[in-house]
Coordinates of C-alpha atoms and ligand atoms in Angstrom, one line a residue:
V21 CA 177.0 75.5 158.5
R22 CA 179.5 76.3 161.8
Q23 CA 178.5 75.1 165.7
S24 CA 177.6 77.8 168.1
G25 CA 177.1 77.3 171.2
R26 CA 173.2 76.1 170.1
Y27 CA 173.2 78.2 167.2
T28 CA 173.8 77.3 164.3
V29 CA 175.9 80.4 162.0
L30 CA 175.0 79.9 158.7
T31 CA 177.2 81.2 156.5
G32 CA 176.2 81.3 152.8
R33 CA 175.5 77.7 153.0
N34 CA 177.4 76.9 150.1
G35 CA 178.9 80.6 149.3
P36 CA 177.0 82.2 146.4
Q37 CA 175.4 79.6 144.4
S38 CA 176.3 79.5 140.9
F39 CA 173.2 79.2 138.0
P40 CA 173.6 78.8 134.1
G41 CA 172.2 82.5 133.0
T42 CA 172.0 83.7 136.5
Q43 CA 173.0 86.5 137.8
H44 CA 174.1 87.7 142.0
L45 CA 173.8 90.3 143.8
P46 CA 175.3 91.7 146.3
Y47 CA 172.7 90.4 149.9
H48 CA 172.6 92.5 152.8
R49 CA 174.1 90.8 155.9
F50 CA 172.3 88.1 157.7
Q51 CA 172.6 86.0 161.0
T52 CA 170.6 83.1 160.9
S53 CA 170.1 81.2 164.3
A54 CA 168.6 77.9 165.4
K55 CA 165.9 76.2 167.7
L56 CA 163.2 74.1 167.1
N57 CA 159.6 74.8 166.3
E58 CA 159.6 78.0 165.0
L59 CA 158.8 79.9 161.8
V60 CA 161.3 81.7 160.1
N61 CA 161.1 85.6 159.2
F62 CA 162.2 85.6 155.5
Y63 CA 163.5 89.5 155.7
L64 CA 163.5 90.4 151.6
S65 CA 168.0 91.7 151.7
D66 CA 169.0 94.1 151.1
I67 CA 170.0 93.8 146.7
G68 CA 172.4 96.6 146.0
E69 CA 172.1 99.7 143.9
G70 CA 170.7 101.4 146.4
I71 CA 167.1 99.7 145.7
R72 CA 165.5 100.2 148.9
E73 CA 162.2 98.9 148.0
V74 CA 160.6 97.1 144.8
Q75 CA 157.1 96.1 143.3
I76 CA 155.9 92.4 143.4
K77 CA 155.5 91.3 140.4
E78 CA 155.0 88.0 141.1
W79 CA 154.9 85.1 143.9
Y80 CA 155.5 81.3 142.4
V81 CA 154.3 80.3 145.4
K82 CA 151.1 80.2 148.0
V83 CA 150.5 79.3 151.6
G84 CA 150.4 76.2 152.4
D85 CA 153.1 75.0 149.3
H86 CA 156.8 73.1 150.0
V87 CA 159.7 75.0 149.4
K88 CA 163.1 73.6 148.9
Q89 CA 166.0 75.6 148.9
F90 CA 167.2 77.5 145.9
D91 CA 163.1 77.9 144.5
A92 CA 161.8 80.8 143.2
L93 CA 159.2 82.4 145.8
C94 CA 158.7 85.4 143.8
E95 CA 159.9 87.9 141.4
V96 CA 160.6 91.3 142.4
Q97 CA 161.0 94.7 139.4
S98 CA 163.1 97.5 141.6
D99 CA 163.4 100.6 139.5
K100 CA 167.1 99.2 137.5
A101 CA 166.0 95.2 137.5
S102 CA 163.8 92.4 138.4
V103 CA 165.0 90.1 140.6
T104 CA 164.1 86.8 141.7
I105 CA 164.3 85.8 145.0
T106 CA 164.8 82.7 146.4
S107 CA 164.4 80.3 149.2
R108 CA 167.3 79.5 151.5
Y109 CA 165.1 77.1 153.4
D110 CA 162.9 74.1 152.7
G111 CA 159.6 74.5 154.8
T112 CA 156.0 75.4 154.3
I113 CA 155.4 78.7 153.3
K114 CA 152.9 79.9 156.2
K115 CA 153.0 83.8 155.2
L116 CA 153.3 86.0 152.2
C117 CA 153.6 89.4 153.3
Y118 CA 153.0 91.1 149.9
D119 CA 150.3 90.7 147.6
V120 CA 151.2 91.2 143.6
D121 CA 151.7 94.4 142.7
D122 CA 152.9 95.8 146.2
I123 CA 155.6 97.3 147.1
A124 CA 158.1 95.6 149.6
Q125 CA 160.7 97.4 151.2
T126 CA 164.3 95.4 151.8
G127 CA 164.7 94.8 155.5
K128 CA 161.1 93.3 156.3
V129 CA 159.7 90.4 155.9
L130 CA 158.9 88.7 153.0
V131 CA 157.2 85.0 153.3
E132 CA 157.0 83.6 156.4
I133 CA 158.4 79.6 156.4
E134 CA 158.1 76.4 158.6
T135 CA 161.1 74.6 158.0
S136 CA 160.7 70.9 157.9
G137 CA 163.2 67.9 158.2
G138 CA 163.5 68.6 162.6
K139 CA 165.0 72.0 162.2
T140 CA 163.5 75.6 162.5
L141 CA 165.9 78.6 161.6
E142 CA 165.4 82.3 163.1
E143 CA 167.0 84.6 161.1
R144 CA 168.0 89.2 161.2
S145 CA 168.6 91.3 158.7
D146 CA 170.9 94.3 159.9
D147 CA 168.1 96.5 160.3
G148 CA 165.3 94.0 161.8
Q149 CA 165.1 92.3 165.1
S150 CA 166.6 89.3 166.8
S151 CA 165.7 87.5 169.4
D152 CA 169.3 86.5 169.9
N153 CA 172.3 88.2 168.8
S154 CA 175.2 85.9 169.9
S155 CA 175.7 85.2 166.4
S156 CA 176.8 88.0 164.4
S157 CA 179.9 88.0 162.3
D158 CA 181.1 90.3 160.0
D159 CA 182.9 88.2 157.6
E160 CA 178.6 86.1 157.3
S161 CA 176.9 87.2 153.9
S162 CA 175.6 85.3 151.3
S163 CA 173.9 85.7 148.0
M164 CA 171.1 83.9 147.9
Q165 CA 168.8 86.2 145.1
E166 CA 169.1 86.0 142.0
I167 CA 168.9 87.2 138.5
R168 CA 167.4 83.8 136.8
G169 CA 166.8 83.2 132.4
H170 CA 165.2 80.1 133.2
K171 CA 161.2 82.0 134.0
V172 CA 158.4 80.8 132.5
L173 CA 157.8 82.8 129.4
A174 CA 154.8 84.7 128.2
T175 CA 153.2 87.8 127.1
P176 CA 151.8 90.2 130.0
A177 CA 148.5 89.1 128.0
V178 CA 149.1 85.0 128.9
R179 CA 150.1 85.4 132.0
K180 CA 146.6 87.5 132.8
M181 CA 145.3 85.0 131.5
A182 CA 146.9 82.5 133.7
K183 CA 146.0 85.1 136.2
E184 CA 142.6 85.1 135.2
N185 CA 142.0 81.0 135.3
K186 CA 143.6 80.3 138.4
I187 CA 146.2 78.8 136.6
K188 CA 150.1 78.7 137.3
L189 CA 152.3 79.6 134.2
S190 CA 154.1 76.8 135.4
D191 CA 152.0 73.6 135.2
V192 CA 151.5 74.7 131.7
Q193 CA 153.8 73.6 128.3
G194 CA 155.2 76.8 126.4
S195 CA 154.8 75.7 122.5
G196 CA 156.2 78.9 121.9
K197 CA 160.2 80.3 121.0
E198 CA 162.8 78.8 124.0
G199 CA 159.0 76.9 125.4
R200 CA 157.0 80.4 126.0
V201 CA 153.9 79.1 126.9
L202 CA 151.3 81.4 124.0
K203 CA 147.3 82.0 124.4
E204 CA 146.6 79.2 123.0
D205 CA 148.7 76.5 125.8
I206 CA 146.4 78.2 128.3
L207 CA 143.4 76.5 126.0
R208 CA 144.9 73.9 125.7
H209 CA 145.1 73.2 129.6
L210 CA 142.0 74.3 130.6
G211 CA 141.4 71.2 127.9
G212 CA 137.6 72.9 128.4
E213 CA 137.9 71.9 131.9
R214 CA 136.8 75.3 132.9
K215 CA 135.1 77.7 131.5
V216 CA 138.0 80.6 130.0
T217 CA 137.0 84.2 131.2
P218 CA 136.0 85.7 128.3
E219 CA 138.1 89.3 127.4
I220 CA 135.8 92.1 128.4
V221 CA 135.3 94.1 125.0
P222 CA 133.8 97.5 124.5
P223 CA 130.9 97.8 123.0
P224 CA 131.9 99.9 119.7
P225 CA 131.5 104.5 120.3
T226 CA 127.9 105.4 118.6
V227 CA 127.6 108.8 117.6
Q228 CA 123.9 110.1 117.6
T229 CA 123.9 113.0 115.3
Q230 CA 119.6 114.2 114.6
A231 CA 118.8 116.9 111.8
P232 CA 119.9 120.6 112.6
P233 CA 117.4 122.9 113.1
R234 CA 115.9 124.7 110.9
P235 CA 116.6 128.6 111.1
Q236 CA 114.2 130.6 112.6
I237 CA 113.1 133.9 110.6
S238 CA 111.1 137.3 111.9
P239 CA 108.5 137.9 109.4
L240 CA 108.9 141.3 110.2
T241 CA 111.6 143.1 109.9
P242 CA 111.5 146.3 110.7
P243 CA 112.2 148.4 107.6
T244 CA 115.3 150.8 109.1
A245 CA 117.2 148.0 110.2
L246 CA 120.2 146.4 108.4
P247 CA 119.7 142.6 107.6
Q248 CA 120.2 140.7 110.2
E249 CA 122.2 136.6 109.2
P250 CA 120.5 134.6 110.3
V251 CA 122.8 132.0 113.1
V252 CA 123.3 128.5 112.3
V253 CA 124.2 127.1 115.9
P254 CA 125.6 123.2 114.9
P255 CA 123.4 120.1 116.4
K256 CA 125.8 119.6 119.6
I257 CA 127.1 116.3 119.3
Q258 CA 124.9 113.7 121.8
T259 CA 127.9 111.2 122.6
P260 CA 127.2 108.0 124.4
P261 CA 127.7 108.3 127.9
V262 CA 131.6 107.4 129.8
I263 CA 130.9 104.4 131.9
G264 CA 134.4 103.6 133.3
K265 CA 136.2 106.0 135.2
D266 CA 139.6 108.2 135.8
V267 CA 142.1 105.6 137.2
T268 CA 145.3 107.1 139.5
E269 CA 148.0 104.5 140.0
P270 CA 151.1 105.2 141.9
I271 CA 154.1 106.0 139.2
R272 CA 156.9 102.6 139.5
G273 CA 159.4 100.3 138.7
I274 CA 161.2 101.0 135.7
R275 CA 158.6 104.5 134.9
R276 CA 159.4 106.0 138.4
A277 CA 163.4 104.9 137.4
M278 CA 162.8 107.7 133.9
V279 CA 161.4 110.3 136.0
K280 CA 164.0 110.6 138.1
T281 CA 166.3 109.7 135.3
M282 CA 165.0 112.6 132.8
T283 CA 164.5 115.2 135.8
A284 CA 168.1 115.0 136.3
A285 CA 168.9 115.5 133.0
Q286 CA 167.1 118.6 133.0
A287 CA 170.3 120.5 134.7
I288 CA 171.7 119.9 130.6
P289 CA 171.9 122.8 128.7
P290 CA 171.6 120.7 125.3
F291 CA 171.9 121.0 121.7
G292 CA 170.6 119.7 119.0
Y293 CA 172.1 118.9 115.7
Y294 CA 170.3 117.4 113.0
D295 CA 171.0 114.9 108.8
E296 CA 169.3 113.0 107.1
I297 CA 171.3 109.8 105.4
D298 CA 171.5 108.2 102.6
M299 CA 170.6 104.6 102.8
T300 CA 171.0 103.1 100.1
A301 CA 173.7 101.1 99.3
L302 CA 173.4 100.1 103.5
V303 CA 170.3 98.9 102.7
K304 CA 171.2 96.6 100.1
F305 CA 174.1 95.6 102.1
R306 CA 171.5 95.3 105.5
R307 CA 169.5 93.0 103.1
D308 CA 172.6 90.5 102.2
M309 CA 174.2 90.5 105.2
K310 CA 170.5 89.4 106.7
V311 CA 170.6 86.6 105.1
K312 CA 174.3 85.3 106.0
A313 CA 173.5 86.2 109.5
L314 CA 170.7 83.9 110.0
E315 CA 172.3 81.4 108.3
R316 CA 174.6 81.8 111.7
G317 CA 170.7 81.8 114.1
V318 CA 171.0 85.6 113.9
K319 CA 168.4 89.0 113.1
F320 CA 170.3 91.5 111.5
S321 CA 169.1 94.8 111.0
Y322 CA 170.6 97.8 110.7
M323 CA 171.6 99.0 114.8
P324 CA 174.7 96.8 114.2
V325 CA 175.8 99.3 111.7
F326 CA 174.6 101.8 113.8
I327 CA 176.2 101.3 117.0
K328 CA 179.3 99.9 115.4
A329 CA 180.0 102.9 113.6
V330 CA 179.1 105.0 116.1
S331 CA 181.7 103.7 118.6
M332 CA 184.4 104.4 114.7
A333 CA 183.7 107.5 114.5
L334 CA 184.0 108.5 118.3
R335 CA 187.6 107.2 118.2
H336 CA 188.8 110.5 117.0
F337 CA 185.6 112.7 118.7
P338 CA 186.2 110.4 122.2
I339 CA 184.8 113.9 123.9
L340 CA 181.1 112.6 122.6
N341 CA 182.3 108.8 124.7
S342 CA 183.1 111.4 128.4
S343 CA 180.8 111.7 131.2
V344 CA 180.4 114.5 133.0
D345 CA 180.7 115.2 137.5
A346 CA 177.3 115.9 138.9
K347 CA 178.5 119.9 138.8
C348 CA 180.2 119.3 136.0
E349 CA 183.2 120.2 137.3
N350 CA 185.4 116.9 136.1
I351 CA 185.5 115.2 132.9
T352 CA 186.3 111.7 132.5
Y353 CA 186.8 110.1 128.3
K354 CA 185.2 107.3 129.2
A355 CA 187.9 104.1 127.5
S356 CA 185.3 101.7 126.7
H357 CA 182.0 102.1 124.1
N358 CA 179.4 100.9 125.5
I359 CA 176.5 102.4 123.8
G360 CA 172.8 102.1 124.3
L361 CA 169.9 101.6 122.8
A362 CA 166.4 103.1 123.9
M363 CA 164.6 99.6 124.3
D364 CA 160.4 99.6 123.6
T365 CA 160.0 96.5 126.1
K366 CA 156.9 95.9 127.9
D367 CA 157.6 97.3 130.8
G368 CA 158.8 100.4 129.6
L369 CA 161.7 102.2 127.9
L370 CA 164.1 101.0 129.2
V371 CA 167.8 101.6 127.6
P372 CA 170.6 98.7 128.3
N373 CA 174.3 98.5 127.0
I374 CA 176.7 96.8 124.7
K375 CA 180.1 96.7 126.4
N376 CA 183.1 97.1 124.3
V377 CA 182.0 97.5 121.2
Q378 CA 185.1 99.1 119.9
A379 CA 185.8 96.1 120.3
L380 CA 183.4 93.2 119.0
T381 CA 183.0 92.6 114.9
I382 CA 178.9 93.5 113.7
F383 CA 178.1 90.2 114.0
E384 CA 179.1 90.1 117.1
I385 CA 177.4 93.7 117.9
A386 CA 174.1 92.4 116.8
S387 CA 174.8 88.6 118.6
E388 CA 174.4 90.8 121.8
L389 CA 171.7 92.9 120.7
N390 CA 169.5 89.7 120.0
R391 CA 170.2 88.8 123.4
L392 CA 169.8 92.3 124.8
Q393 CA 166.3 91.8 123.4
V394 CA 165.1 88.7 124.0
L395 CA 166.6 89.7 127.6
G396 CA 164.0 92.9 127.1
D397 CA 160.8 90.9 125.8
A398 CA 161.3 88.9 129.1
G399 CA 160.9 91.7 131.5
K400 CA 164.6 90.4 132.0
L401 CA 167.6 93.3 131.2
G402 CA 169.4 93.3 135.0
T403 CA 172.0 96.0 136.5
E404 CA 175.1 94.2 134.3
E405 CA 172.9 95.2 131.0
L406 CA 171.5 99.2 132.6
T407 CA 174.6 100.9 133.8
G408 CA 177.6 102.0 132.7
G409 CA 177.2 102.8 128.9
T410 CA 178.3 105.8 127.9
F411 CA 176.7 107.1 124.4
S412 CA 173.6 106.4 123.4
L413 CA 171.3 105.5 120.2
S414 CA 167.7 105.6 119.8
N415 CA 165.8 103.8 116.8
I416 CA 162.7 105.6 116.8
G417 CA 162.7 104.9 113.7
S418 CA 161.7 100.9 113.9
I419 CA 158.3 102.3 115.1
G420 CA 157.5 105.4 113.2
G421 CA 158.5 108.7 112.4
T422 CA 161.0 111.1 111.2
Y423 CA 162.8 112.9 113.2
A424 CA 162.9 113.3 117.4
R425 CA 164.6 115.1 120.1
P426 CA 166.2 113.0 122.6
V427 CA 167.0 113.0 125.9
I428 CA 170.4 112.5 126.8
L429 CA 171.2 110.4 129.4
P430 CA 173.2 111.7 132.5
P431 CA 176.9 111.3 133.3
E432 CA 177.1 110.5 129.6
V433 CA 177.4 113.3 127.4
A434 CA 175.1 112.6 123.5
I435 CA 173.1 111.0 122.2
G436 CA 171.6 110.2 118.9
A437 CA 167.8 109.7 117.9
L438 CA 167.4 107.3 114.2
G439 CA 164.8 108.1 111.9
R440 CA 162.1 106.1 109.4
I441 CA 164.0 105.1 106.9
Q442 CA 162.0 106.2 103.7
T443 CA 162.3 106.4 100.0
L444 CA 162.5 109.5 98.5
P445 CA 162.9 111.6 95.0
R446 CA 166.1 113.0 95.5
F447 CA 168.7 114.3 92.6
D448 CA 172.0 112.4 91.4
E449 CA 174.7 113.8 90.6
N450 CA 173.2 114.1 86.6
G451 CA 170.5 116.3 88.3
S452 CA 167.7 113.3 87.6
V453 CA 165.6 112.7 90.2
V454 CA 166.9 109.0 91.4
A455 CA 164.7 107.0 94.8
R456 CA 166.7 106.8 97.8
H457 CA 165.7 105.3 101.3
I458 CA 166.5 108.7 103.3
M459 CA 167.2 108.1 107.1
A460 CA 167.3 111.2 109.4
V461 CA 168.9 111.2 112.4
S462 CA 168.8 113.8 115.3
W463 CA 171.7 114.3 118.0
S464 CA 171.4 115.9 121.3
A465 CA 175.0 117.2 123.2
D466 CA 175.5 118.2 126.1
H467 CA 176.3 121.8 125.4
R468 CA 178.4 122.5 128.4
V469 CA 181.6 120.3 127.1
I470 CA 181.1 119.7 123.2
E471 CA 180.7 122.2 120.6
G472 CA 178.7 122.0 117.6
A473 CA 181.3 121.8 115.7
T474 CA 182.6 118.9 117.4
M475 CA 179.0 117.5 116.4
A476 CA 178.8 118.0 113.4
R477 CA 182.2 116.4 112.3
F478 CA 181.3 113.3 114.3
S479 CA 178.2 113.2 112.2
N480 CA 179.6 113.4 108.5
M481 CA 181.6 110.7 109.8
W482 CA 179.2 108.4 111.1
K483 CA 177.7 109.0 107.8
A484 CA 179.8 109.1 105.4
Y485 CA 180.1 104.8 107.1
L486 CA 176.3 104.7 106.3
E487 CA 176.5 106.1 103.2
N488 CA 179.4 103.8 102.2
P489 CA 178.8 100.5 104.1
T490 CA 182.3 99.3 102.6
S491 CA 184.2 102.6 103.7
M492 CA 184.1 100.7 107.0
I493 CA 186.0 97.7 106.0
L494 CA 189.6 100.2 105.8
D495 CA 188.6 101.3 109.5
L496 CA 187.7 98.2 111.3
K497 CA 190.0 96.3 113.7
Ligands
CO6_224 N1 163.5 102.0 109.8 C1 163.4 101.2 108.4 N2 162.6 100.1 108.7 C2 163.5 100.1 109.9 C3 164.4 101.1 111.3 C4 164.2 102.3 110.7 N3 165.0 103.2 111.3 N4 164.6 99.9 112.3 C5 164.9 98.6 112.6 N5 164.5 99.1 110.8 C6 164.1 97.6 110.9 C7 164.3 96.6 110.9 O1 165.5 96.1 109.8 C8 163.3 94.9 111.4 O2 163.1 95.6 109.9 P1 163.6 93.1 109.7 O3 164.8 92.0 110.2 O4 163.5 93.2 107.9 O5 162.1 92.7 110.0 C9 162.1 95.5 111.5 O6 162.4 97.2 111.1 C10 162.7 95.0 113.2 O7 163.6 95.2 113.8 P2 163.9 95.0 115.1 O8 163.2 96.8 116.3 O9 163.6 94.6 115.7 O10 165.7 95.3 115.7 P3 165.8 97.1 115.7 O11 167.4 95.9 115.8 O12 165.9 98.1 114.7 O13 165.9 98.0 117.2 C11 165.4 98.4 119.1 C12 166.6 96.8 117.8 C13 165.1 97.5 120.7 C14 166.1 99.6 119.1 C15 163.9 98.2 118.4 O14 163.0 97.4 118.6 C16 163.2 99.7 120.2 O15 163.0 99.1 120.9 N6 162.7 100.8 119.5 C17 161.7 101.5 119.8 C18 163.5 102.7 120.4 C19 162.4 103.3 121.6 O16 161.5 103.4 121.7 N7 162.6 104.8 120.9 C20 162.5 105.7 121.5 C21 163.2 106.0 122.9 S1 162.2 108.0 123.7 O17 163.5 108.7 121.5 C22 162.4 108.7 122.0 C23 163.0 111.7 121.9 C24 161.8 109.7 122.0 C25 160.9 109.6 121.2

């Protein structure tokens, strides 16, 4: 804090603050000045990445609450990440300028806070209005917003239940994994004092049918006319009246990001290449490794092996780990293998990536994948995890399906979709039919820079590693 005439200029308080598991985002410059008995306009600052607007996900405070510096005020969702906005003042909340689900613009007032301790501060955003500008300084910046990992964990259904029963999730003792608040915890918290808002269960659909009308056949058929087939019209099914109404809502958050990315992807002329992998040996290998990894506290699926094998094959086909510029005039061969994986999260489809896979062991990849899944489940994947991917995989088979046509994520040049592993009959070397574990892979590549033969050779090498997992040992670094 530096004194400047009657103004106190805050230079990021104690500088950027660090919390365990937090990531600081670049903060838009602001100036503050001390005045007595005035409200602070707390502006939503620039959270980087060119983000101009965010959606309010959840308020952690209400009017009248007392807050301290760095207390969480609310959670906002940009089209890239979920960000917790924290207070930079001690004081009392006087006004929340948005409701949950509203879109808030950066540079506009988010909350009004009456500061305590006899000192009231006034904030000016870069593009906002200031009552005085004598305290400006270019190097005054701060980092007051964090992507924080310690928010109360709960599923959307539990959040909804808490909201309907006007309970703050932070007041509830969570009994789930890592303190996650479960439905039972809410019920216990309510302790029978209040009636839980019941879920509205729609009545089962009823279909009323009626007997088909008997065909009316005229007794007097003219002798000259051809015999006529009676027209039997099936009875109309009586549908119950539709009670609900169509709902139209703006496309926001993650889905809005998907609109942008997938629209940009339309500019890429892709080709598809499909093959099947005999996973029989890998299924056995995974069964053994799953137990070993669990002993070391890590859930082990097939993905870490798929991902490592991709990286090992990419070493021989670096063009598949490249990116092209918007006009496709330059190609950049990426040094790091940052392998993205499509993730089905409660917020929608996200593609976080595992950085530097070329330098990680399969166990380390499994461990990082576990971390990304926990962040994804909690809606906490941040910019760090979601940017910088160089090649992607989509394991749609963990949900179902055999083939897919994955869409390349620009500026990457290739992506693979994995189908469900199925037990299918195949011929062995003696011509006998045997049961094998088979998985289909569907590759898409940017045909402007990738030839089909390159994709086929890459796929063959990847397939060879998976069909004989022990062969990976020879090439592991
Ligand atoms: N076959 C059979 N069994 C599978 C498979 C396949 N392909 N994949 C996973 N599993 C098993 C896995 O081994 C686990 O088994 P157990 O350990 O015995 O319980 C279990 O299914 C659950 O696996 P989990 O999903 O938790 O973990 P995994 O590492 O395999 O996958 C994930 C992580 C983040 C990829 C996954 O959870 C996920 O979100 N998958 C959906 C991805 C998605 O939405 N893709 C669509 C993108 S759009 O591609 C697209 C072209 C269109 C269709």
